[in-house]
Amino acid sequence: MGRDDASRGSDAATPLTPRVGIVGAGPVGTALGLAISRAGWPVTAVASRDAGRRDAFRALIPEARAFAEPAAMLDEVDLLILAVPDEAIPVVAAELRLYSGQTLVHTSGLLDAEVLEPALSAGSHVGAFHPLVSFAADVERSVAGLAGATIAIEGDDSVLGLLADLAEAIGGVPVRLPRGTKPAYHAAAVLASGGLIALLDAVATLGAVAGLDEAGSLAVYGRLVEQTLANARAIGIGPALTGPITRGDAGTVQAHLRAMAEFAPGVLDLYRAAALRELPIVEERRTLSPEQLERVRVALAKVV
């Protein structure tokens, strides 16, 4: 079937298990392709300009035909997934012209589905499919990480059912995002992943002052992180907050700031930012007087 062939037809429906094509054979595309294939959906094509990545993808999914350019794979697929960096998504979309009945989605957590509209033709559809997973170079670890993971889906009503089915097929939990909320959703994801790593790095830096190596800090403080997360899940974020600010202990806060200024000045701004975020949580509890809260604010504002 060629680009001028209308045999898919404006009335043709995407099959319940459509032929899937993956554009991008990096960690995200490869893990998704493998998970989708194992779920019983046919992964019939992969496109990547990196020959080594194409070969690695086909070593895992040998039934997929390999292409260097995405446009060349359109005859092979019903659902095309762009697993490429955000800046490449509009570029690739502009190079494609979908057949009627085909669906094009991207895996960006930031961009809306509308960025794919240049690829649309009559009877085709676009959407977004973002697994909230930290994809690693270890493909099996990434595939395992999809189990129970939130998968944000977006698009018109005609594709949301298909994307929800795909999310569930690979073990994920589909969540529909309201229009225009992608940047906030993605910022939260960055804080939950990269932000946590930055926090752990700060913890390890302070742990080193106490004589702990990185593994030691993760062993000592990692358990506290896990307990705190478990508490937040069980009783809520606000009630799970503990520490000197919840007690109005300005003296302890000052001691922390002095220690960081002497031994780990690079951690000061992060500590202050987190503490300032804690203050309104404590204020909502109404367990501290305004004077106690003000003493903590003053302590945080002092130049050490």
Coordinates of C-alpha atoms in Angstrom, one line a residue:
M1 CA 0.0 0.0 0.0
G2 CA 1.4 3.4 -0.9
R3 CA 0.9 6.9 0.4
D4 CA -1.7 7.6 -2.3
D5 CA -3.6 4.4 -1.4
A6 CA -6.9 5.1 0.4
S7 CA -7.6 1.4 1.2
R8 CA -7.5 2.1 4.9
G9 CA -10.5 4.2 4.3
S10 CA -12.0 7.0 6.3
D11 CA -14.4 4.4 7.9
A12 CA -11.7 1.9 8.7
A13 CA -11.2 1.3 12.4
T14 CA -7.9 0.6 14.1
P15 CA -7.7 -3.1 15.0
L16 CA -8.1 -4.1 18.6
T17 CA -4.5 -5.1 18.6
P18 CA -3.0 -2.8 16.0
R19 CA 0.3 -3.2 14.4
V20 CA 2.7 -1.1 16.4
G21 CA 5.8 0.8 15.1
I22 CA 8.4 2.4 17.3
V23 CA 10.4 5.4 16.2
G24 CA 13.5 5.6 18.3
A25 CA 15.4 2.6 19.6
G26 CA 16.9 4.1 22.7
P27 CA 16.1 3.0 26.2
V28 CA 12.4 4.2 26.1
G29 CA 11.6 2.9 22.6
T30 CA 13.3 -0.4 23.1
A31 CA 11.7 -1.1 26.5
L32 CA 8.3 -0.1 25.2
G33 CA 8.7 -2.2 22.1
L34 CA 9.6 -5.3 24.2
A35 CA 6.8 -4.8 26.7
I36 CA 4.2 -4.3 23.9
S37 CA 5.5 -7.3 22.1
R38 CA 5.3 -9.5 25.2
A39 CA 1.8 -8.2 25.8
G40 CA 0.8 -9.8 22.5
W41 CA 0.5 -6.7 20.4
P42 CA 2.4 -7.1 17.1
V43 CA 5.4 -4.8 17.0
T44 CA 6.0 -4.8 13.2
A45 CA 8.5 -2.0 12.7
V46 CA 11.2 0.1 14.3
A47 CA 12.9 3.2 12.9
S48 CA 16.3 4.6 14.0
R49 CA 19.1 6.3 12.2
D50 CA 21.5 4.4 14.5
A51 CA 22.2 1.0 12.9
G52 CA 23.5 -0.5 16.1
R53 CA 20.3 0.4 17.9
R54 CA 18.2 -1.0 15.2
D55 CA 20.1 -4.2 15.4
A56 CA 19.8 -4.3 19.2
F57 CA 16.0 -3.7 18.9
R58 CA 15.6 -6.5 16.4
A59 CA 17.6 -8.9 18.5
L60 CA 14.9 -8.6 21.1
I61 CA 12.0 -8.3 18.6
P62 CA 13.1 -10.1 15.5
E63 CA 9.7 -9.8 13.8
A64 CA 10.0 -6.1 13.6
R65 CA 11.3 -4.7 10.3
A66 CA 14.0 -2.1 10.7
F67 CA 14.0 1.3 8.9
A68 CA 16.4 4.3 9.0
E69 CA 13.6 6.8 8.4
P70 CA 10.2 6.9 10.1
A71 CA 8.2 7.7 7.0
A72 CA 9.4 4.5 5.4
M73 CA 7.6 2.4 8.0
L74 CA 4.0 3.8 7.6
D75 CA 3.0 0.9 5.4
E76 CA 3.8 -1.5 8.2
V77 CA 1.9 0.0 11.2
D78 CA -1.5 1.1 12.6
L79 CA -0.1 2.8 15.7
L80 CA 3.1 4.7 15.5
I81 CA 4.9 5.6 18.8
L82 CA 7.5 8.4 18.7
A83 CA 10.0 7.6 21.5
V84 CA 12.4 10.3 20.7
P85 CA 13.7 13.4 22.6
D86 CA 11.2 16.2 23.0
E87 CA 13.0 18.6 20.6
A88 CA 12.8 15.9 17.8
I89 CA 9.1 15.2 18.1
P90 CA 7.8 18.2 16.0
V91 CA 10.6 17.6 13.5
V92 CA 9.6 13.9 13.0
A93 CA 5.9 14.8 12.9
A94 CA 6.5 17.2 10.1
E95 CA 8.1 14.5 8.1
L96 CA 5.1 12.1 8.4
R97 CA 1.7 12.0 6.7
L98 CA -0.6 9.5 8.3
Y99 CA -3.0 7.2 6.4
S100 CA -6.6 7.3 7.4
G101 CA -7.1 5.0 10.4
Q102 CA -3.6 5.4 11.7
T103 CA -2.7 6.8 15.1
L104 CA 0.5 8.7 16.0
V105 CA 1.5 9.2 19.6
H106 CA 4.6 10.5 21.4
T107 CA 6.0 9.6 24.8
S108 CA 6.9 13.1 26.0
G109 CA 5.8 14.0 29.5
L110 CA 5.9 17.7 28.6
L111 CA 4.5 18.2 25.2
D112 CA 0.8 18.1 24.3
A113 CA -0.6 15.8 21.6
E114 CA -1.2 18.9 19.4
V115 CA 2.5 19.0 18.5
L116 CA 1.8 16.0 16.2
E117 CA -0.9 17.7 14.2
P118 CA 1.3 18.3 11.1
A119 CA 1.2 14.6 10.5
L120 CA -2.6 14.4 10.4
S121 CA -4.7 13.5 7.4
A122 CA -8.4 12.8 7.1
G123 CA -9.3 9.9 9.4
S124 CA -6.1 9.8 11.3
H125 CA -5.5 10.6 15.0
V126 CA -2.8 11.8 17.4
G127 CA -2.2 11.4 21.1
A128 CA 0.4 11.1 23.9
F129 CA 1.5 8.1 25.9
H130 CA 3.9 8.9 28.8
P131 CA 5.0 6.1 31.2
L132 CA 6.0 7.6 34.5
V133 CA 9.1 5.4 34.7
S134 CA 12.8 6.0 34.9
F135 CA 14.0 4.2 31.9
A136 CA 17.5 2.7 32.4
A137 CA 20.0 1.2 29.9
D138 CA 19.0 -2.2 31.4
V139 CA 16.0 -3.0 29.2
E140 CA 14.7 -5.8 31.5
R141 CA 14.8 -3.5 34.5
S142 CA 12.8 -0.8 32.5
V143 CA 10.2 -3.3 31.3
A144 CA 9.8 -4.5 34.9
G145 CA 9.4 -0.9 36.0
L146 CA 6.3 -0.6 33.8
A147 CA 4.3 -3.0 36.1
G148 CA 2.0 -0.8 38.1
A149 CA 3.4 2.4 36.7
T150 CA 1.2 5.4 35.9
I151 CA 0.9 6.1 32.2
A152 CA -0.4 9.5 31.3
I153 CA -2.6 9.5 28.2
E154 CA -3.9 12.3 26.1
G155 CA -5.7 12.8 22.9
D156 CA -9.2 12.9 21.4
D157 CA -11.8 10.4 22.5
S158 CA -11.2 8.2 19.5
V159 CA -7.7 7.3 20.7
L160 CA -8.0 7.4 24.5
G161 CA -9.6 3.9 24.6
L162 CA -6.9 2.4 22.5
L163 CA -4.1 4.1 24.6
A164 CA -5.8 2.9 27.9
D165 CA -5.9 -0.6 26.5
L166 CA -2.2 -0.4 25.6
A167 CA -1.3 0.9 29.0
E168 CA -3.1 -1.9 30.8
A169 CA -1.7 -4.5 28.4
I170 CA 1.9 -3.6 29.4
G171 CA 0.9 -3.6 33.1
G172 CA 0.5 0.1 33.6
V173 CA -2.3 2.3 35.0
P174 CA -3.7 4.8 32.5
V175 CA -4.4 8.3 33.7
R176 CA -6.1 10.9 31.5
L177 CA -4.5 14.3 31.8
P178 CA -6.7 17.5 31.5
R179 CA -5.8 19.6 28.6
G180 CA -3.0 22.2 29.3
T181 CA -1.7 20.4 32.5
K182 CA 1.3 18.6 30.9
P183 CA 4.0 21.1 32.1
A184 CA 2.9 20.9 35.7
Y185 CA 2.5 17.1 35.5
H186 CA 6.0 16.9 34.1
A187 CA 7.6 19.3 36.6
A188 CA 6.2 17.1 39.4
A189 CA 7.7 14.0 37.7
V190 CA 11.1 15.8 37.5
L191 CA 11.0 16.7 41.2
A192 CA 10.0 13.1 42.1
S193 CA 12.9 11.7 40.1
G194 CA 15.7 14.1 39.5
G195 CA 14.7 16.2 42.5
L196 CA 15.0 13.1 44.8
I197 CA 18.4 12.4 43.4
A198 CA 19.5 15.9 44.1
L199 CA 18.2 15.6 47.7
L200 CA 19.9 12.2 48.1
D201 CA 23.2 13.8 46.9
A202 CA 22.8 16.5 49.5
V203 CA 22.1 13.9 52.2
A204 CA 25.2 12.0 51.1
T205 CA 27.3 15.2 51.2
L206 CA 26.3 15.8 54.8
G207 CA 26.7 12.1 55.6
A208 CA 30.3 12.3 54.4
V209 CA 30.9 14.9 57.1
A210 CA 29.8 12.3 59.6
G211 CA 32.2 9.8 58.1
L212 CA 29.8 7.9 55.9
D213 CA 30.5 6.9 52.3
E214 CA 27.7 7.1 49.7
A215 CA 26.6 3.5 50.4
G216 CA 26.6 4.1 54.1
S217 CA 24.5 7.3 53.7
L218 CA 22.0 5.4 51.6
A219 CA 21.8 2.6 54.1
V220 CA 21.3 5.0 57.1
Y221 CA 19.1 7.6 55.6
G222 CA 17.5 5.6 52.8
R223 CA 15.5 3.7 55.4
L224 CA 14.3 7.0 56.8
V225 CA 13.2 8.1 53.3
E226 CA 11.3 4.8 52.8
Q227 CA 9.6 5.2 56.2
T228 CA 8.6 8.8 55.4
L229 CA 7.1 7.8 52.1
A230 CA 5.2 5.0 53.7
N231 CA 3.9 7.4 56.3
A232 CA 2.8 9.9 53.7
R233 CA 0.9 7.2 51.8
A234 CA -0.8 6.0 55.0
I235 CA -1.7 9.2 56.7
G236 CA -1.2 12.0 54.1
I237 CA 1.7 14.3 53.2
G238 CA 1.1 17.0 55.9
P239 CA 0.6 14.7 58.8
A240 CA 3.7 12.7 57.8
L241 CA 6.0 15.8 58.3
T242 CA 8.3 15.6 61.3
G243 CA 11.4 17.4 62.4
P244 CA 12.5 20.6 64.0
I245 CA 10.3 22.9 62.1
T246 CA 7.2 21.1 63.2
R247 CA 8.3 21.8 66.8
G248 CA 9.3 25.4 66.1
D249 CA 12.9 24.6 67.1
A250 CA 14.7 27.6 65.6
G251 CA 17.8 26.8 67.6
T252 CA 18.2 23.4 65.8
V253 CA 17.6 25.1 62.5
Q254 CA 20.4 27.6 63.2
A255 CA 22.8 24.8 64.3
H256 CA 22.1 23.0 61.0
L257 CA 22.8 26.1 59.0
R258 CA 26.1 26.7 60.8
A259 CA 27.2 23.2 60.2
M260 CA 26.3 23.3 56.5
A261 CA 28.0 26.7 56.1
E262 CA 31.2 25.2 57.5
F263 CA 31.2 21.7 56.0
A264 CA 28.8 21.6 53.1
P265 CA 27.9 25.1 51.8
G266 CA 26.5 23.8 48.6
V267 CA 23.6 22.2 50.5
L268 CA 22.4 25.4 52.2
D269 CA 20.1 26.7 49.5
L270 CA 18.4 23.3 49.2
Y271 CA 17.9 23.0 52.9
R272 CA 16.4 26.5 53.1
A273 CA 14.1 25.9 50.2
A274 CA 12.8 22.6 51.7
A275 CA 12.4 24.3 55.1
L276 CA 10.5 27.2 53.6
R277 CA 8.2 24.7 51.9
E278 CA 7.6 23.0 55.3
L279 CA 6.5 26.2 57.0
P280 CA 3.0 26.5 55.5
I281 CA 2.4 22.8 56.1
V282 CA 3.2 23.3 59.7
E283 CA 1.1 26.5 59.8
E284 CA -1.9 24.6 58.6
R285 CA -1.7 22.3 61.6
R286 CA -2.1 25.2 64.0
T287 CA 0.1 23.5 66.5
L288 CA 2.6 26.4 66.7
S289 CA 2.1 30.0 67.7
P290 CA 2.7 32.8 65.1
E291 CA 5.7 33.8 67.3
Q292 CA 7.3 30.3 67.0
L293 CA 6.8 30.2 63.3
E294 CA 8.3 33.7 63.0
R295 CA 11.4 32.6 64.9
V296 CA 12.0 29.8 62.5
R297 CA 11.6 32.2 59.5
V298 CA 14.1 34.5 61.0
A299 CA 16.5 31.7 61.6
L300 CA 16.2 30.6 58.0
A301 CA 16.7 34.1 56.7
K302 CA 19.9 34.8 58.6
V303 CA 23.2 35.0 56.7
V304 CA 25.4 32.3 58.2

